[in-house]
PDB file of C-alpha atoms in Angstrom:
ATOM      1  CA  ASP A   5      -0.335  11.565  33.724  1.00  0.00           C
ATOM      2  CA  THR A   6      -0.672   9.379  30.687  1.00  0.00           C
ATOM      3  CA  PRO A   7       2.444   7.342  29.933  1.00  0.00           C
ATOM      4  CA  TRP A   8       3.943   7.945  26.503  1.00  0.00           C
ATOM      5  CA  VAL A   9       2.960   5.169  24.102  1.00  0.00           C
ATOM      6  CA  VAL A  10       6.544   5.002  22.852  1.00  0.00           C
ATOM      7  CA  LYS A  11       8.034   2.350  25.114  1.00  0.00           C
ATOM      8  CA  PRO A  12      11.579   2.804  26.469  1.00  0.00           C
ATOM      9  CA  GLU A  13      12.854  -0.105  24.317  1.00  0.00           C
ATOM     10  CA  GLU A  14      11.348   1.477  21.219  1.00  0.00           C
ATOM     11  CA  LYS A  15      12.644   4.897  22.198  1.00  0.00           C
ATOM     12  CA  MET A  16      16.164   3.489  22.419  1.00  0.00           C
ATOM     13  CA  LYS A  17      15.830   1.982  18.953  1.00  0.00           C
ATOM     14  CA  PHE A  18      14.441   5.215  17.492  1.00  0.00           C
ATOM     15  CA  ASP A  19      17.113   7.264  19.255  1.00  0.00           C
ATOM     16  CA  SER A  20      19.876   5.160  17.715  1.00  0.00           C
ATOM     17  CA  ILE A  21      18.345   5.633  14.255  1.00  0.00           C
ATOM     18  CA  PHE A  22      18.119   9.364  15.006  1.00  0.00           C
ATOM     19  CA  GLU A  23      21.808   9.517  15.954  1.00  0.00           C
ATOM     20  CA  SER A  24      22.827   7.506  12.881  1.00  0.00           C
ATOM     21  CA  LEU A  25      21.308  10.183  10.653  1.00  0.00           C
ATOM     22  CA  GLY A  26      23.701  12.843  11.908  1.00  0.00           C
ATOM     23  CA  PRO A  27      21.518  15.371  13.726  1.00  0.00           C
ATOM     24  CA  ALA A  28      22.875  18.918  13.832  1.00  0.00           C
ATOM     25  CA  GLY A  29      22.367  20.583  17.175  1.00  0.00           C
ATOM     26  CA  GLY A  30      20.059  17.758  18.267  1.00  0.00           C
ATOM     27  CA  ILE A  31      17.644  18.094  15.367  1.00  0.00           C
ATOM     28  CA  LEU A  32      17.183  16.494  11.971  1.00  0.00           C
ATOM     29  CA  THR A  33      16.104  18.568   9.002  1.00  0.00           C
ATOM     30  CA  GLY A  34      13.315  17.431   6.718  1.00  0.00           C
ATOM     31  CA  ASP A  35      15.691  16.444   3.948  1.00  0.00           C
ATOM     32  CA  LYS A  36      17.491  14.048   6.311  1.00  0.00           C
ATOM     33  CA  VAL A  37      14.316  12.443   7.634  1.00  0.00           C
ATOM     34  CA  LYS A  38      12.496  12.221   4.321  1.00  0.00           C
ATOM     35  CA  PRO A  39      14.522   9.352   2.746  1.00  0.00           C
ATOM     36  CA  VAL A  40      14.196   7.335   5.944  1.00  0.00           C
ATOM     37  CA  LEU A  41      10.418   7.626   5.915  1.00  0.00           C
ATOM     38  CA  LEU A  42      10.290   6.980   2.158  1.00  0.00           C
ATOM     39  CA  ASN A  43      12.224   3.785   2.864  1.00  0.00           C
ATOM     40  CA  SER A  44       9.124   2.457   4.605  1.00  0.00           C
ATOM     41  CA  LYS A  45       7.414   2.296   1.175  1.00  0.00           C
ATOM     42  CA  LEU A  46       4.318   3.892   2.652  1.00  0.00           C
ATOM     43  CA  PRO A  47       2.366   6.228   0.335  1.00  0.00           C
ATOM     44  CA  VAL A  48       3.668   9.795   0.329  1.00  0.00           C
ATOM     45  CA  ASP A  49       0.328  11.200   1.497  1.00  0.00           C
ATOM     46  CA  ILE A  50       0.508   8.954   4.558  1.00  0.00           C
ATOM     47  CA  LEU A  51       4.079  10.055   5.226  1.00  0.00           C
ATOM     48  CA  GLY A  52       2.996  13.670   4.837  1.00  0.00           C
ATOM     49  CA  ARG A  53       0.429  13.132   7.574  1.00  0.00           C
ATOM     50  CA  VAL A  54       3.008  11.373   9.750  1.00  0.00           C
ATOM     51  CA  TRP A  55       5.191  14.460   9.367  1.00  0.00           C
ATOM     52  CA  GLU A  56       2.317  16.816  10.193  1.00  0.00           C
ATOM     53  CA  LEU A  57       1.620  14.862  13.374  1.00  0.00           C
ATOM     54  CA  SER A  58       5.216  14.510  14.501  1.00  0.00           C
ATOM     55  CA  ASP A  59       6.617  17.987  13.748  1.00  0.00           C
ATOM     56  CA  LEU A  60       4.876  19.396  16.793  1.00  0.00           C
ATOM     57  CA  ASP A  61       6.399  22.869  16.621  1.00  0.00           C
ATOM     58  CA  ARG A  62       6.131  22.985  12.814  1.00  0.00           C
ATOM     59  CA  ASP A  63       9.658  24.176  12.252  1.00  0.00           C
ATOM     60  CA  GLY A  64      10.309  21.740   9.407  1.00  0.00           C
ATOM     61  CA  MET A  65      12.729  19.747  11.560  1.00  0.00           C
ATOM     62  CA  LEU A  66      12.415  16.926  14.045  1.00  0.00           C
ATOM     63  CA  ASP A  67      14.065  16.691  17.420  1.00  0.00           C
ATOM     64  CA  LYS A  68      14.603  13.329  19.116  1.00  0.00           C
ATOM     65  CA  ASP A  69      11.128  13.089  20.590  1.00  0.00           C
ATOM     66  CA  GLU A  70       9.391  14.282  17.434  1.00  0.00           C
ATOM     67  CA  PHE A  71      11.410  11.762  15.434  1.00  0.00           C
ATOM     68  CA  SER A  72      10.280   8.989  17.781  1.00  0.00           C
ATOM     69  CA  VAL A  73       6.662   9.966  17.152  1.00  0.00           C
ATOM     70  CA  ALA A  74       7.280   9.814  13.393  1.00  0.00           C
ATOM     71  CA  MET A  75       8.948   6.414  13.599  1.00  0.00           C
ATOM     72  CA  TYR A  76       6.254   5.097  15.910  1.00  0.00           C
ATOM     73  CA  LEU A  77       3.536   6.121  13.445  1.00  0.00           C
ATOM     74  CA  VAL A  78       5.449   4.614  10.505  1.00  0.00           C
ATOM     75  CA  TYR A  79       5.929   1.295  12.289  1.00  0.00           C
ATOM     76  CA  ARG A  80       2.259   1.157  13.288  1.00  0.00           C
ATOM     77  CA  ALA A  81       1.232   2.007   9.714  1.00  0.00           C
ATOM     78  CA  LEU A  82       3.406  -0.851   8.442  1.00  0.00           C
ATOM     79  CA  GLU A  83       1.523  -3.139  10.810  1.00  0.00           C
ATOM     80  CA  GLY A  84      -1.706  -2.051   9.170  1.00  0.00           C
ATOM     81  CA  GLU A  85      -2.914   0.496  11.711  1.00  0.00           C
ATOM     82  CA  PRO A  86      -4.295   3.712  10.239  1.00  0.00           C
ATOM     83  CA  VAL A  87      -2.382   6.922  10.868  1.00  0.00           C
ATOM     84  CA  PRO A  88      -4.651   9.169  12.983  1.00  0.00           C
ATOM     85  CA  MET A  89      -5.816  12.540  11.662  1.00  0.00           C
ATOM     86  CA  SER A  90      -4.665  14.232  14.841  1.00  0.00           C
ATOM     87  CA  LEU A  91      -2.169  13.215  17.469  1.00  0.00           C
ATOM     88  CA  PRO A  92      -3.780  11.366  20.395  1.00  0.00           C
ATOM     89  CA  PRO A  93      -2.637  12.751  23.777  1.00  0.00           C
ATOM     90  CA  PRO A  94      -0.759   9.542  24.746  1.00  0.00           C
ATOM     91  CA  LEU A  95       1.394  10.016  21.655  1.00  0.00           C
ATOM     92  CA  VAL A  96       2.451  13.548  22.559  1.00  0.00           C
ATOM     93  CA  PRO A  97       5.956  13.338  24.079  1.00  0.00           C
ATOM     94  CA  PRO A  98       5.861  14.186  27.811  1.00  0.00           C
ATOM     95  CA  SER A  99       8.395  16.962  27.122  1.00  0.00           C
ATOM     96  CA  LYS A 100       5.913  18.750  24.837  1.00  0.00           C
ATOM     97  CA  ARG A 101       2.664  18.665  26.801  1.00  0.00           C
TER      98      ARG A 101
ATOM     99  CA  GLN B  30      -4.011  27.007  13.566  1.00  0.00           C
ATOM    100  CA  TYR B  31      -1.638  26.869  10.594  1.00  0.00           C
ATOM    101  CA  PRO B  32      -2.173  27.727   6.950  1.00  0.00           C
ATOM    102  CA  THR B  33      -3.367  24.861   4.784  1.00  0.00           C
ATOM    103  CA  GLY B  34      -1.859  24.355   1.383  1.00  0.00           C
ATOM    104  CA  GLY B  35       1.745  24.973   0.554  1.00  0.00           C
ATOM    105  CA  SER B  36       3.022  24.232   4.019  1.00  0.00           C
ATOM    106  CA  SER B  37       6.720  24.689   3.467  1.00  0.00           C
ATOM    107  CA  THR B  38       7.607  22.921   6.696  1.00  0.00           C
ATOM    108  CA  ASN B  39       6.379  19.562   5.398  1.00  0.00           C
ATOM    109  CA  PRO B  40       8.916  17.881   3.101  1.00  0.00           C
ATOM    110  CA  PHE B  41       6.210  15.546   1.782  1.00  0.00           C
ATOM    111  CA  LEU B  42       3.864  18.229   0.477  1.00  0.00           C
TER     112      LEU B  42
END
C-alpha cells in the first residue's frame, strides 16, 4: 500500500483549518472552502483544478480528507509545483481507494 | 466520467 503523501503533521494542520471553518456534519460546502483557496492568491483556473482533483465524490463539498488534498495541492502550488491534471494514486486518501 | 462544462459542483467554474 502506498502511504498517503499528506504527512500526519500536515494532516493535523489541515484538519485544524478544516475545523475552524465550521464544517456541518463533517463536510464543508464549496462556498465555505472557496474564500480559503482564493486567499492563496493562486489563479482561479488553478484553484478550479485543485477543486476538481480534491472533490473526489463530486458532491460540491469537501470532507476532511478531501479538504486535506485541496490544501496539499494549494501549498505545493505556492511552492511552485504544477497542479497535476489528474490525482496521482499516492494523493488519494487511503479512505477513498 | 462526468459532464464537462457547467459543472455545478465546482465553485470555481
